[in-house]
PDB file of C-alpha atoms in Angstrom:
ATOM      1  CA  UNK D1303     -15.801  -0.975  32.432  1.00 64.00           C
ATOM      2  CA  UNK D1304     -12.328  -2.256  31.666  1.00 86.00           C
ATOM      3  CA  UNK D1305     -13.944  -5.872  30.674  1.00 96.00           C
ATOM      4  CA  UNK D1306     -16.989  -6.786  28.600  1.00 96.00           C
ATOM      5  CA  UNK D1307     -20.577  -7.949  30.629  1.00 98.00           C
ATOM      6  CA  UNK D1308     -22.344 -10.611  30.240  1.00 98.00           C
ATOM      7  CA  UNK D1309     -25.657 -11.626  31.611  1.00 98.00           C
ATOM      8  CA  UNK D1310     -26.631 -14.586  33.568  1.00 98.00           C
ATOM      9  CA  UNK D1311     -30.316 -15.106  33.502  1.00 98.00           C
ATOM     10  CA  UNK D1312     -31.379 -17.225  36.806  1.00 94.00           C
ATOM     11  CA  UNK D1313     -35.222 -17.453  34.964  1.00 95.00           C
ATOM     12  CA  UNK D1314     -36.736 -16.837  38.515  1.00 93.00           C
ATOM     13  CA  UNK D1315     -40.138 -17.316  39.032  1.00 92.00           C
ATOM     14  CA  UNK D1316     -41.554 -14.390  40.993  1.00 87.00           C
ATOM     15  CA  UNK D1317     -44.079 -13.844  43.480  1.00 83.00           C
ATOM     16  CA  UNK D1318     -47.314 -14.367  41.950  1.00 89.00           C
ATOM     17  CA  UNK D1319     -46.022 -15.654  38.736  1.00 94.00           C
ATOM     18  CA  UNK D1320     -46.038 -18.713  37.106  1.00 96.00           C
ATOM     19  CA  UNK D1321     -43.323 -20.460  34.705  1.00 97.00           C
ATOM     20  CA  UNK D1322     -44.395 -19.131  31.478  1.00 97.00           C
ATOM     21  CA  UNK D1323     -43.951 -15.568  33.569  1.00 97.00           C
ATOM     22  CA  UNK D1324     -40.392 -16.240  33.843  1.00 97.00           C
ATOM     23  CA  UNK D1325     -39.812 -17.555  30.675  1.00 98.00           C
ATOM     24  CA  UNK D1326     -41.668 -14.785  28.596  1.00 98.00           C
ATOM     25  CA  UNK D1327     -39.623 -12.240  30.774  1.00 97.00           C
ATOM     26  CA  UNK D1328     -36.226 -14.528  29.999  1.00 98.00           C
ATOM     27  CA  UNK D1329     -37.046 -13.504  26.232  1.00 98.00           C
ATOM     28  CA  UNK D1330     -37.525  -9.847  27.079  1.00 98.00           C
ATOM     29  CA  UNK D1331     -34.107  -9.508  28.846  1.00 98.00           C
ATOM     30  CA  UNK D1332     -32.592 -11.170  25.833  1.00 98.00           C
ATOM     31  CA  UNK D1333     -33.660  -8.685  23.295  1.00 98.00           C
ATOM     32  CA  UNK D1334     -32.958  -5.542  25.621  1.00 98.00           C
ATOM     33  CA  UNK D1335     -29.808  -7.058  26.947  1.00 98.00           C
ATOM     34  CA  UNK D1336     -28.586  -7.409  23.082  1.00 97.00           C
ATOM     35  CA  UNK D1337     -29.867  -3.678  22.376  1.00 97.00           C
ATOM     36  CA  UNK D1338     -27.825  -2.771  25.349  1.00 97.00           C
ATOM     37  CA  UNK D1339     -24.782  -3.883  24.283  1.00 96.00           C
ATOM     38  CA  UNK D1340     -24.048  -7.656  26.748  1.00 98.00           C
ATOM     39  CA  UNK D1341     -21.736 -10.264  25.055  1.00 97.00           C
ATOM     40  CA  UNK D1342     -23.859 -13.301  26.016  1.00 98.00           C
ATOM     41  CA  UNK D1343     -26.329 -14.970  28.102  1.00 98.00           C
ATOM     42  CA  UNK D1344     -26.250 -17.635  30.054  1.00 98.00           C
ATOM     43  CA  UNK D1345     -28.749 -20.239  31.702  1.00 98.00           C
ATOM     44  CA  UNK D1346     -28.042 -22.280  34.510  1.00 95.00           C
ATOM     45  CA  UNK D1347     -29.577 -26.415  35.028  1.00 95.00           C
ATOM     46  CA  UNK D1348     -31.260 -26.342  38.302  1.00 91.00           C
ATOM     47  CA  UNK D1349     -33.982 -28.757  39.058  1.00 92.00           C
ATOM     48  CA  UNK D1350     -37.367 -29.667  41.554  1.00 90.00           C
ATOM     49  CA  UNK D1351     -36.954 -26.184  42.382  1.00 87.00           C
ATOM     50  CA  UNK D1352     -40.767 -24.027  42.544  1.00 86.00           C
ATOM     51  CA  UNK D1353     -38.577 -21.010  41.621  1.00 87.00           C
ATOM     52  CA  UNK D1354     -36.390 -21.494  39.047  1.00 92.00           C
ATOM     53  CA  UNK D1355     -37.558 -22.058  35.205  1.00 96.00           C
ATOM     54  CA  UNK D1356     -34.151 -23.161  33.951  1.00 95.00           C
ATOM     55  CA  UNK D1357     -34.156 -26.915  34.330  1.00 95.00           C
ATOM     56  CA  UNK D1358     -34.451 -27.391  30.427  1.00 96.00           C
ATOM     57  CA  UNK D1359     -31.428 -25.244  29.723  1.00 97.00           C
ATOM     58  CA  UNK D1360     -31.294 -26.188  25.678  1.00 98.00           C
ATOM     59  CA  UNK D1361     -34.356 -25.757  25.172  1.00 98.00           C
ATOM     60  CA  UNK D1362     -34.358 -22.285  26.483  1.00 98.00           C
ATOM     61  CA  UNK D1363     -31.339 -21.564  24.564  1.00 98.00           C
ATOM     62  CA  UNK D1364     -33.224 -22.558  21.540  1.00 98.00           C
ATOM     63  CA  UNK D1365     -36.066 -20.585  22.038  1.00 98.00           C
ATOM     64  CA  UNK D1366     -34.155 -17.210  22.733  1.00 98.00           C
ATOM     65  CA  UNK D1367     -32.053 -17.543  20.058  1.00 98.00           C
ATOM     66  CA  UNK D1368     -34.781 -17.830  17.731  1.00 98.00           C
ATOM     67  CA  UNK D1369     -36.053 -14.592  19.498  1.00 98.00           C
ATOM     68  CA  UNK D1370     -32.623 -12.870  19.186  1.00 98.00           C
ATOM     69  CA  UNK D1371     -30.177 -12.164  16.225  1.00 98.00           C
ATOM     70  CA  UNK D1372     -26.804 -11.415  17.677  1.00 97.00           C
ATOM     71  CA  UNK D1373     -25.996 -12.190  21.061  1.00 98.00           C
ATOM     72  CA  UNK D1374     -24.130 -15.451  22.081  1.00 98.00           C
ATOM     73  CA  UNK D1375     -26.564 -17.558  24.428  1.00 98.00           C
ATOM     74  CA  UNK D1376     -25.397 -20.580  26.766  1.00 98.00           C
ATOM     75  CA  UNK D1377     -25.480 -22.815  29.384  1.00 98.00           C
ATOM     76  CA  UNK D1378     -23.956 -21.579  32.350  1.00 95.00           C
ATOM     77  CA  UNK D1379     -23.931 -24.436  32.946  1.00 92.00           C
ATOM     78  CA  UNK D1380     -25.049 -28.112  32.362  1.00 97.00           C
ATOM     79  CA  UNK D1381     -24.601 -30.604  34.784  1.00 95.00           C
ATOM     80  CA  UNK D1382     -22.784 -32.906  32.980  1.00 95.00           C
ATOM     81  CA  UNK D1383     -22.858 -35.738  35.646  1.00 94.00           C
ATOM     82  CA  UNK D1384     -26.366 -35.900  35.166  1.00 93.00           C
ATOM     83  CA  UNK D1385     -26.411 -36.591  30.775  1.00 95.00           C
ATOM     84  CA  UNK D1386     -24.744 -38.884  28.774  1.00 96.00           C
ATOM     85  CA  UNK D1387     -22.048 -36.533  26.665  1.00 98.00           C
ATOM     86  CA  UNK D1388     -23.155 -37.823  23.560  1.00 98.00           C
ATOM     87  CA  UNK D1389     -26.350 -36.638  24.171  1.00 98.00           C
ATOM     88  CA  UNK D1390     -25.183 -32.587  25.196  1.00 98.00           C
ATOM     89  CA  UNK D1391     -23.014 -32.794  22.217  1.00 98.00           C
ATOM     90  CA  UNK D1392     -25.903 -33.369  19.888  1.00 98.00           C
ATOM     91  CA  UNK D1393     -27.985 -31.094  21.665  1.00 98.00           C
ATOM     92  CA  UNK D1394     -25.567 -28.167  21.642  1.00 98.00           C
ATOM     93  CA  UNK D1395     -24.278 -29.127  18.231  1.00 98.00           C
ATOM     94  CA  UNK D1396     -28.085 -28.744  16.723  1.00 98.00           C
ATOM     95  CA  UNK D1397     -28.046 -25.217  18.520  1.00 98.00           C
ATOM     96  CA  UNK D1398     -25.065 -24.342  16.878  1.00 98.00           C
ATOM     97  CA  UNK D1399     -25.991 -25.401  13.575  1.00 98.00           C
ATOM     98  CA  UNK D1400     -29.601 -23.595  13.893  1.00 98.00           C
ATOM     99  CA  UNK D1401     -27.655 -20.051  15.293  1.00 98.00           C
ATOM    100  CA  UNK D1402     -24.085 -20.700  14.258  1.00 98.00           C
ATOM    101  CA  UNK D1403     -21.041 -18.777  16.225  1.00 98.00           C
ATOM    102  CA  UNK D1404     -23.556 -17.539  18.937  1.00 98.00           C
ATOM    103  CA  UNK D1405     -23.803 -20.653  21.210  1.00 98.00           C
ATOM    104  CA  UNK D1406     -21.548 -21.514  24.413  1.00 98.00           C
ATOM    105  CA  UNK D1407     -21.718 -24.556  26.671  1.00 98.00           C
ATOM    106  CA  UNK D1408     -20.588 -24.447  30.041  1.00 98.00           C
ATOM    107  CA  UNK D1409     -20.307 -27.473  32.422  1.00 98.00           C
ATOM    108  CA  UNK D1410     -20.386 -28.148  36.150  1.00 96.00           C
ATOM    109  CA  UNK D1411     -19.960 -31.112  38.292  1.00 93.00           C
ATOM    110  CA  UNK D1412     -22.322 -30.542  40.641  1.00 84.00           C
ATOM    111  CA  UNK D1413     -26.171 -31.991  40.761  1.00 72.00           C
ATOM    112  CA  UNK D1414     -28.350 -29.053  40.442  1.00 64.00           C
ATOM    113  CA  UNK D1415     -30.449 -30.621  42.931  1.00 71.00           C
ATOM    114  CA  UNK D1416     -30.834 -32.589  45.824  1.00 79.00           C
ATOM    115  CA  UNK D1417     -30.253 -36.538  46.180  1.00 82.00           C
ATOM    116  CA  UNK D1418     -33.982 -37.137  45.674  1.00 88.00           C
ATOM    117  CA  UNK D1419     -33.717 -35.659  42.415  1.00 88.00           C
ATOM    118  CA  UNK D1420     -30.634 -36.760  41.230  1.00 85.00           C
ATOM    119  CA  UNK D1421     -32.100 -40.344  41.827  1.00 87.00           C
ATOM    120  CA  UNK D1422     -35.115 -39.132  39.572  1.00 90.00           C
ATOM    121  CA  UNK D1423     -32.431 -38.256  37.025  1.00 89.00           C
ATOM    122  CA  UNK D1424     -31.338 -41.589  37.105  1.00 83.00           C
ATOM    123  CA  UNK D1425     -27.805 -39.770  38.141  1.00 82.00           C
ATOM    124  CA  UNK D1426     -25.281 -42.324  39.017  1.00 84.00           C
ATOM    125  CA  UNK D1427     -23.789 -41.207  42.389  1.00 81.00           C
ATOM    126  CA  UNK D1428     -20.459 -41.883  41.205  1.00 86.00           C
ATOM    127  CA  UNK D1429     -20.742 -39.773  37.791  1.00 87.00           C
ATOM    128  CA  UNK D1430     -18.974 -36.598  39.342  1.00 90.00           C
ATOM    129  CA  UNK D1431     -15.853 -38.634  39.545  1.00 93.00           C
ATOM    130  CA  UNK D1432     -15.625 -38.947  35.451  1.00 95.00           C
ATOM    131  CA  UNK D1433     -16.507 -35.317  34.792  1.00 96.00           C
ATOM    132  CA  UNK D1434     -13.102 -34.610  33.513  1.00 97.00           C
ATOM    133  CA  UNK D1435     -12.968 -37.735  31.147  1.00 98.00           C
ATOM    134  CA  UNK D1436     -16.729 -36.659  30.298  1.00 97.00           C
ATOM    135  CA  UNK D1437     -15.532 -33.358  29.312  1.00 98.00           C
ATOM    136  CA  UNK D1438     -12.759 -34.710  27.260  1.00 98.00           C
ATOM    137  CA  UNK D1439     -15.230 -37.149  25.300  1.00 98.00           C
ATOM    138  CA  UNK D1440     -17.550 -34.190  24.794  1.00 98.00           C
ATOM    139  CA  UNK D1441     -14.946 -32.121  23.349  1.00 98.00           C
ATOM    140  CA  UNK D1442     -14.439 -35.040  20.616  1.00 98.00           C
ATOM    141  CA  UNK D1443     -17.595 -35.512  19.737  1.00 98.00           C
ATOM    142  CA  UNK D1444     -17.820 -31.303  19.264  1.00 98.00           C
ATOM    143  CA  UNK D1445     -15.021 -31.442  17.605  1.00 98.00           C
ATOM    144  CA  UNK D1446     -13.292 -33.380  14.269  1.00 96.00           C
ATOM    145  CA  UNK D1447     -12.326 -36.731  16.292  1.00 96.00           C
ATOM    146  CA  UNK D1448     -14.522 -38.395  18.593  1.00 97.00           C
ATOM    147  CA  UNK D1449     -12.776 -40.481  21.464  1.00 97.00           C
ATOM    148  CA  UNK D1450     -15.445 -42.872  21.235  1.00 98.00           C
ATOM    149  CA  UNK D1451     -14.655 -45.373  18.015  1.00 97.00           C
ATOM    150  CA  UNK D1452     -17.423 -45.516  15.498  1.00 97.00           C
ATOM    151  CA  UNK D1453     -19.904 -42.791  17.652  1.00 98.00           C
ATOM    152  CA  UNK D1454     -20.648 -39.288  15.975  1.00 98.00           C
ATOM    153  CA  UNK D1455     -22.664 -36.573  17.469  1.00 98.00           C
ATOM    154  CA  UNK D1456     -25.004 -35.488  14.308  1.00 98.00           C
ATOM    155  CA  UNK D1457     -25.383 -32.532  14.356  1.00 98.00           C
ATOM    156  CA  UNK D1458     -22.218 -31.589  16.497  1.00 98.00           C
ATOM    157  CA  UNK D1459     -19.059 -33.065  15.005  1.00 98.00           C
ATOM    158  CA  UNK D1460     -17.034 -30.197  13.562  1.00 98.00           C
ATOM    159  CA  UNK D1461     -19.161 -27.575  15.433  1.00 98.00           C
ATOM    160  CA  UNK D1462     -16.667 -26.244  17.732  1.00 98.00           C
ATOM    161  CA  UNK D1463     -18.890 -25.280  20.289  1.00 98.00           C
ATOM    162  CA  UNK D1464     -16.702 -23.546  23.030  1.00 98.00           C
ATOM    163  CA  UNK D1465     -16.649 -25.130  26.252  1.00 98.00           C
ATOM    164  CA  UNK D1466     -16.260 -23.078  29.641  1.00 98.00           C
ATOM    165  CA  UNK D1467     -15.530 -24.998  33.014  1.00 98.00           C
ATOM    166  CA  UNK D1468     -17.853 -23.451  36.041  1.00 98.00           C
ATOM    167  CA  UNK D1469     -16.893 -23.969  39.148  1.00 95.00           C
ATOM    168  CA  UNK D1470     -16.977 -22.681  42.872  1.00 94.00           C
ATOM    169  CA  UNK D1471     -13.355 -24.741  44.203  1.00 93.00           C
ATOM    170  CA  UNK D1472     -10.016 -25.365  42.966  1.00 96.00           C
ATOM    171  CA  UNK D1473     -11.123 -28.591  41.428  1.00 96.00           C
ATOM    172  CA  UNK D1474     -12.750 -26.660  38.302  1.00 97.00           C
ATOM    173  CA  UNK D1475      -9.714 -24.553  38.175  1.00 98.00           C
ATOM    174  CA  UNK D1476      -7.310 -27.155  38.089  1.00 98.00           C
ATOM    175  CA  UNK D1477      -9.555 -28.923  35.391  1.00 98.00           C
ATOM    176  CA  UNK D1478      -9.653 -25.692  33.290  1.00 98.00           C
ATOM    177  CA  UNK D1479      -5.897 -25.014  33.440  1.00 98.00           C
ATOM    178  CA  UNK D1480      -5.363 -28.508  32.687  1.00 98.00           C
ATOM    179  CA  UNK D1481      -7.687 -28.938  29.376  1.00 98.00           C
ATOM    180  CA  UNK D1482      -6.570 -25.399  28.537  1.00 98.00           C
ATOM    181  CA  UNK D1483     -10.558 -24.120  29.038  1.00 98.00           C
ATOM    182  CA  UNK D1484     -12.202 -20.753  30.051  1.00 98.00           C
ATOM    183  CA  UNK D1485     -12.951 -20.553  33.616  1.00 98.00           C
ATOM    184  CA  UNK D1486     -15.915 -19.098  34.879  1.00 98.00           C
ATOM    185  CA  UNK D1487     -15.989 -18.963  38.862  1.00 98.00           C
ATOM    186  CA  UNK D1488     -19.827 -18.930  40.477  1.00 96.00           C
ATOM    187  CA  UNK D1489     -18.764 -16.081  43.331  1.00 97.00           C
ATOM    188  CA  UNK D1490     -22.317 -14.733  43.038  1.00 96.00           C
ATOM    189  CA  UNK D1491     -23.125 -17.125  45.395  1.00 92.00           C
ATOM    190  CA  UNK D1492     -20.042 -18.972  46.653  1.00 92.00           C
ATOM    191  CA  UNK D1493     -17.452 -16.681  47.077  1.00 94.00           C
ATOM    192  CA  UNK D1494     -15.289 -17.828  49.255  1.00 94.00           C
ATOM    193  CA  UNK D1495     -12.142 -19.504  47.155  1.00 95.00           C
ATOM    194  CA  UNK D1496     -12.648 -17.288  43.974  1.00 97.00           C
ATOM    195  CA  UNK D1497      -9.275 -15.401  44.996  1.00 97.00           C
ATOM    196  CA  UNK D1498      -7.365 -18.591  45.489  1.00 98.00           C
ATOM    197  CA  UNK D1499      -9.241 -20.496  42.611  1.00 98.00           C
ATOM    198  CA  UNK D1500      -8.261 -17.890  40.061  1.00 98.00           C
ATOM    199  CA  UNK D1501      -4.503 -17.903  41.105  1.00 98.00           C
ATOM    200  CA  UNK D1502      -4.343 -21.826  40.584  1.00 98.00           C
ATOM    201  CA  UNK D1503      -6.119 -21.149  37.047  1.00 98.00           C
ATOM    202  CA  UNK D1504      -3.900 -18.683  36.038  1.00 98.00           C
ATOM    203  CA  UNK D1505      -0.794 -20.598  37.321  1.00 98.00           C
ATOM    204  CA  UNK D1506      -1.113 -23.996  35.915  1.00 98.00           C
ATOM    205  CA  UNK D1507      -2.957 -23.131  32.729  1.00 98.00           C
ATOM    206  CA  UNK D1508      -1.701 -24.764  29.898  1.00 98.00           C
ATOM    207  CA  UNK D1509      -2.499 -23.412  26.068  1.00 98.00           C
ATOM    208  CA  UNK D1510      -5.053 -25.345  24.104  1.00 97.00           C
ATOM    209  CA  UNK D1511      -6.375 -25.304  20.578  1.00 96.00           C
ATOM    210  CA  UNK D1512      -9.714 -23.292  21.591  1.00 97.00           C
ATOM    211  CA  UNK D1513      -7.489 -21.234  24.038  1.00 98.00           C
ATOM    212  CA  UNK D1514      -3.936 -19.753  24.130  1.00 98.00           C
ATOM    213  CA  UNK D1515      -3.920 -17.387  27.085  1.00 98.00           C
ATOM    214  CA  UNK D1516      -6.426 -17.988  30.444  1.00 98.00           C
ATOM    215  CA  UNK D1517      -9.964 -16.451  30.592  1.00 98.00           C
ATOM    216  CA  UNK D1518     -11.635 -15.893  33.438  1.00 98.00           C
ATOM    217  CA  UNK D1519     -15.229 -14.893  34.042  1.00 98.00           C
ATOM    218  CA  UNK D1520     -16.240 -14.062  37.542  1.00 98.00           C
ATOM    219  CA  UNK D1521     -20.263 -13.870  38.588  1.00 98.00           C
ATOM    220  CA  UNK D1522     -21.626 -10.951  40.684  1.00 98.00           C
ATOM    221  CA  UNK D1523     -24.820  -9.864  41.841  1.00 97.00           C
ATOM    222  CA  UNK D1524     -26.147  -6.429  41.067  1.00 97.00           C
ATOM    223  CA  UNK D1525     -28.965  -4.646  42.145  1.00 96.00           C
ATOM    224  CA  UNK D1526     -29.090  -0.862  40.664  1.00 97.00           C
ATOM    225  CA  UNK D1527     -31.457   1.930  40.664  1.00 96.00           C
ATOM    226  CA  UNK D1528     -32.459   5.400  40.532  1.00 94.00           C
ATOM    227  CA  UNK D1529     -31.552   5.625  44.296  1.00 96.00           C
ATOM    228  CA  UNK D1530     -29.622   4.550  47.240  1.00 97.00           C
ATOM    229  CA  UNK D1531     -32.426   3.777  49.180  1.00 96.00           C
ATOM    230  CA  UNK D1532     -34.194   2.319  46.632  1.00 95.00           C
ATOM    231  CA  UNK D1533     -31.557  -0.259  45.792  1.00 96.00           C
ATOM    232  CA  UNK D1534     -30.972  -1.133  49.693  1.00 95.00           C
ATOM    233  CA  UNK D1535     -34.527  -2.084  49.967  1.00 93.00           C
ATOM    234  CA  UNK D1536     -34.344  -4.645  46.809  1.00 93.00           C
ATOM    235  CA  UNK D1537     -31.470  -6.165  48.256  1.00 93.00           C
ATOM    236  CA  UNK D1538     -33.039  -6.119  51.456  1.00 92.00           C
ATOM    237  CA  UNK D1539     -36.151  -8.378  49.800  1.00 89.00           C
ATOM    238  CA  UNK D1540     -33.552 -10.918  47.749  1.00 89.00           C
ATOM    239  CA  UNK D1541     -32.029 -11.537  51.272  1.00 90.00           C
ATOM    240  CA  UNK D1542     -35.048 -12.098  52.457  1.00 88.00           C
ATOM    241  CA  UNK D1543     -35.980 -14.746  49.252  1.00 85.00           C
ATOM    242  CA  UNK D1544     -32.351 -16.326  49.408  1.00 84.00           C
ATOM    243  CA  UNK D1545     -33.130 -16.990  53.413  1.00 86.00           C
ATOM    244  CA  UNK D1546     -36.787 -18.595  52.166  1.00 84.00           C
ATOM    245  CA  UNK D1547     -34.955 -20.910  49.764  1.00 79.00           C
ATOM    246  CA  UNK D1548     -32.384 -21.961  52.194  1.00 79.00           C
ATOM    247  CA  UNK D1549     -34.925 -22.933  54.848  1.00 82.00           C
ATOM    248  CA  UNK D1550     -37.867 -23.864  53.245  1.00 80.00           C
ATOM    249  CA  UNK D1551     -40.216 -21.681  54.921  1.00 84.00           C
ATOM    250  CA  UNK D1552     -42.913 -19.423  53.940  1.00 84.00           C
ATOM    251  CA  UNK D1553     -41.601 -16.241  56.272  1.00 85.00           C
ATOM    252  CA  UNK D1554     -43.143 -13.442  56.364  1.00 87.00           C
ATOM    253  CA  UNK D1555     -41.357 -10.010  55.977  1.00 87.00           C
ATOM    254  CA  UNK D1556     -40.710  -9.349  59.440  1.00 89.00           C
ATOM    255  CA  UNK D1557     -40.171 -12.922  60.233  1.00 89.00           C
ATOM    256  CA  UNK D1558     -37.122 -13.145  57.347  1.00 88.00           C
ATOM    257  CA  UNK D1559     -35.715  -9.819  58.777  1.00 86.00           C
ATOM    258  CA  UNK D1560     -35.540 -11.281  62.540  1.00 87.00           C
ATOM    259  CA  UNK D1561     -33.936 -14.809  61.124  1.00 86.00           C
ATOM    260  CA  UNK D1562     -31.140 -13.155  58.915  1.00 89.00           C
ATOM    261  CA  UNK D1563     -28.567 -12.960  62.254  1.00 85.00           C
ATOM    262  CA  UNK D1564     -29.318 -16.425  62.741  1.00 89.00           C
ATOM    263  CA  UNK D1565     -26.856 -19.555  61.005  1.00 88.00           C
ATOM    264  CA  UNK D1566     -29.417 -19.989  58.087  1.00 82.00           C
ATOM    265  CA  UNK D1567     -29.374 -15.666  57.974  1.00 87.00           C
ATOM    266  CA  UNK D1568     -25.712 -15.450  58.002  1.00 88.00           C
ATOM    267  CA  UNK D1569     -25.458 -18.088  55.445  1.00 86.00           C
ATOM    268  CA  UNK D1570     -27.261 -16.280  52.866  1.00 83.00           C
ATOM    269  CA  UNK D1571     -26.190 -13.322  53.692  1.00 87.00           C
ATOM    270  CA  UNK D1572     -22.617 -14.764  53.029  1.00 90.00           C
ATOM    271  CA  UNK D1573     -23.723 -16.044  49.750  1.00 90.00           C
ATOM    272  CA  UNK D1574     -24.113 -12.212  48.407  1.00 92.00           C
ATOM    273  CA  UNK D1575     -20.964 -11.381  49.401  1.00 94.00           C
ATOM    274  CA  UNK D1576     -20.189 -10.053  46.120  1.00 97.00           C
ATOM    275  CA  UNK D1577     -22.770  -7.564  45.592  1.00 96.00           C
ATOM    276  CA  UNK D1578     -23.148  -4.391  43.606  1.00 97.00           C
ATOM    277  CA  UNK D1579     -25.747  -2.007  45.769  1.00 97.00           C
ATOM    278  CA  UNK D1580     -26.846   1.263  44.703  1.00 97.00           C
ATOM    279  CA  UNK D1581     -26.943   3.617  41.708  1.00 97.00           C
ATOM    280  CA  UNK D1582     -25.306   3.078  38.725  1.00 96.00           C
ATOM    281  CA  UNK D1583     -22.313   5.370  39.376  1.00 97.00           C
ATOM    282  CA  UNK D1584     -22.241   3.403  42.739  1.00 97.00           C
ATOM    283  CA  UNK D1585     -22.334   0.026  40.762  1.00 97.00           C
ATOM    284  CA  UNK D1586     -20.108   0.736  37.908  1.00 97.00           C
ATOM    285  CA  UNK D1587     -17.577   1.426  40.700  1.00 97.00           C
ATOM    286  CA  UNK D1588     -17.852  -1.715  43.060  1.00 97.00           C
ATOM    287  CA  UNK D1589     -18.090  -3.345  39.326  1.00 97.00           C
ATOM    288  CA  UNK D1590     -14.455  -2.126  38.258  1.00 97.00           C
ATOM    289  CA  UNK D1591     -12.972  -2.835  41.683  1.00 97.00           C
ATOM    290  CA  UNK D1592     -14.489  -6.274  41.832  1.00 98.00           C
ATOM    291  CA  UNK D1593     -12.918  -7.449  38.301  1.00 97.00           C
ATOM    292  CA  UNK D1594      -9.627  -6.579  39.457  1.00 97.00           C
ATOM    293  CA  UNK D1595      -9.805  -7.846  42.416  1.00 97.00           C
ATOM    294  CA  UNK D1596     -11.118 -11.201  41.426  1.00 97.00           C
ATOM    295  CA  UNK D1597      -8.689 -10.878  38.027  1.00 97.00           C
ATOM    296  CA  UNK D1598     -11.507 -11.385  35.922  1.00 98.00           C
ATOM    297  CA  UNK D1599     -11.439 -10.968  31.832  1.00 98.00           C
ATOM    298  CA  UNK D1600     -14.862 -10.348  31.898  1.00 98.00           C
ATOM    299  CA  UNK D1601     -18.124 -10.271  34.347  1.00 98.00           C
ATOM    300  CA  UNK D1602     -21.476 -12.160  34.741  1.00 98.00           C
ATOM    301  CA  UNK D1603     -23.652  -9.888  36.220  1.00 98.00           C
ATOM    302  CA  UNK D1604     -27.423 -11.196  37.576  1.00 97.00           C
ATOM    303  CA  UNK D1605     -29.520  -9.218  39.062  1.00 95.00           C
ATOM    304  CA  UNK D1606     -30.984  -9.441  42.470  1.00 90.00           C
ATOM    305  CA  UNK D1607     -33.752  -7.181  42.315  1.00 92.00           C
ATOM    306  CA  UNK D1608     -37.038  -9.668  43.038  1.00 88.00           C
ATOM    307  CA  UNK D1609     -39.527  -7.064  41.408  1.00 90.00           C
ATOM    308  CA  UNK D1610     -39.617  -7.267  37.241  1.00 93.00           C
ATOM    309  CA  UNK D1611     -39.216  -4.052  36.675  1.00 94.00           C
ATOM    310  CA  UNK D1612     -36.233  -3.678  38.830  1.00 94.00           C
ATOM    311  CA  UNK D1613     -34.722  -6.769  37.965  1.00 95.00           C
ATOM    312  CA  UNK D1614     -34.731  -5.359  33.860  1.00 97.00           C
ATOM    313  CA  UNK D1615     -33.681  -1.594  35.340  1.00 96.00           C
ATOM    314  CA  UNK D1616     -30.796  -2.815  37.187  1.00 96.00           C
ATOM    315  CA  UNK D1617     -29.320  -4.400  33.768  1.00 97.00           C
ATOM    316  CA  UNK D1618     -30.317  -1.332  31.292  1.00 97.00           C
ATOM    317  CA  UNK D1619     -28.163   1.046  34.105  1.00 97.00           C
ATOM    318  CA  UNK D1620     -25.578  -1.010  34.134  1.00 97.00           C
ATOM    319  CA  UNK D1621     -25.558  -0.887  30.610  1.00 97.00           C
ATOM    320  CA  UNK D1622     -25.693   2.742  30.499  1.00 96.00           C
ATOM    321  CA  UNK D1623     -23.079   3.565  33.310  1.00 95.00           C
ATOM    322  CA  UNK D1624     -20.807   1.239  31.465  1.00 93.00           C
ATOM    323  CA  UNK D1625     -20.775   2.464  28.216  1.00 88.00           C
ATOM    324  CA  UNK D1626     -22.580   0.069  26.306  1.00 88.00           C
ATOM    325  CA  UNK D1627     -25.288   2.204  24.859  1.00 67.00           C
ATOM    326  CA  UNK D1628     -26.381   5.444  24.232  1.00 57.00           C
ATOM    327  CA  UNK D1629     -28.768   6.677  26.944  1.00 47.00           C
ATOM    328  CA  UNK D1630     -30.429   8.758  24.438  1.00 39.00           C
ATOM    329  CA  UNK D1631     -30.800   6.077  22.072  1.00 46.00           C
ATOM    330  CA  UNK D1632     -31.383   3.010  24.665  1.00 46.00           C
ATOM    331  CA  UNK D1633     -35.181   2.399  23.269  1.00 43.00           C
TER     332      UNK D1633
END
């Protein structure tokens, strides 16, 4: 691979799994990914989703950091309008203090939930409007000079936890460019604006204390298997799972396959536009082409495979074929 590879772990709770099973699988993946040579792993803030266990993002990061030794860990991301910037600065300042040089903080402005859940989080309906100002306030707490007189993040001040702006539209691209921050595009589920957003970000980028040149991370789905047929079967299972999530219906396999041609089914498939599926070599060829297409400096890969063993195998095969790990010594 011509660009570094990282992992987005969605902390999915598989069929017949508990949240505890999911979180233990995340620890296992992190330890393997560290050995396999991935640059970083990120966890996303989602709420009230029965199949995702990453609601308490900073807690997961802290626990996995304690069970690994070198791989970077971070939020991909924290939905900042759900929180006071000072609280996030204290959380991630604490993480950086405990695990120096290993913590990232990606920031998004979506709720990461539905409207009722947003209310339960005590989220102000207008909170997203102040996202740019909140990012700068947070940046101040993690730097040497707070923007709020008399208020400091302890721990947090002076830790310089690197910030990343997450987005799936031109808004995030413009903000990341204006603040001189790295930009991570959610092309693994929101593919439509990828090229335009990256173009705007690179064109309008202004150097900052954190970053001298633009830096783009692009998300991409992966299903790598020992045979193309196995990978395609896993992809079809992932499409069914995505459709069930979008419709809120417990569809049978046959019902889901039939419904994939419906509007909801088409939406589920469109979300997976950027997906590398096949053998290790086929996946590598796709990722090489996607990195060029996206103008990416780094790829954030997430495995669509719904079966745990196949999920781990995807990440392992990508690491092997990308030259990050010696196949003979991988275990």
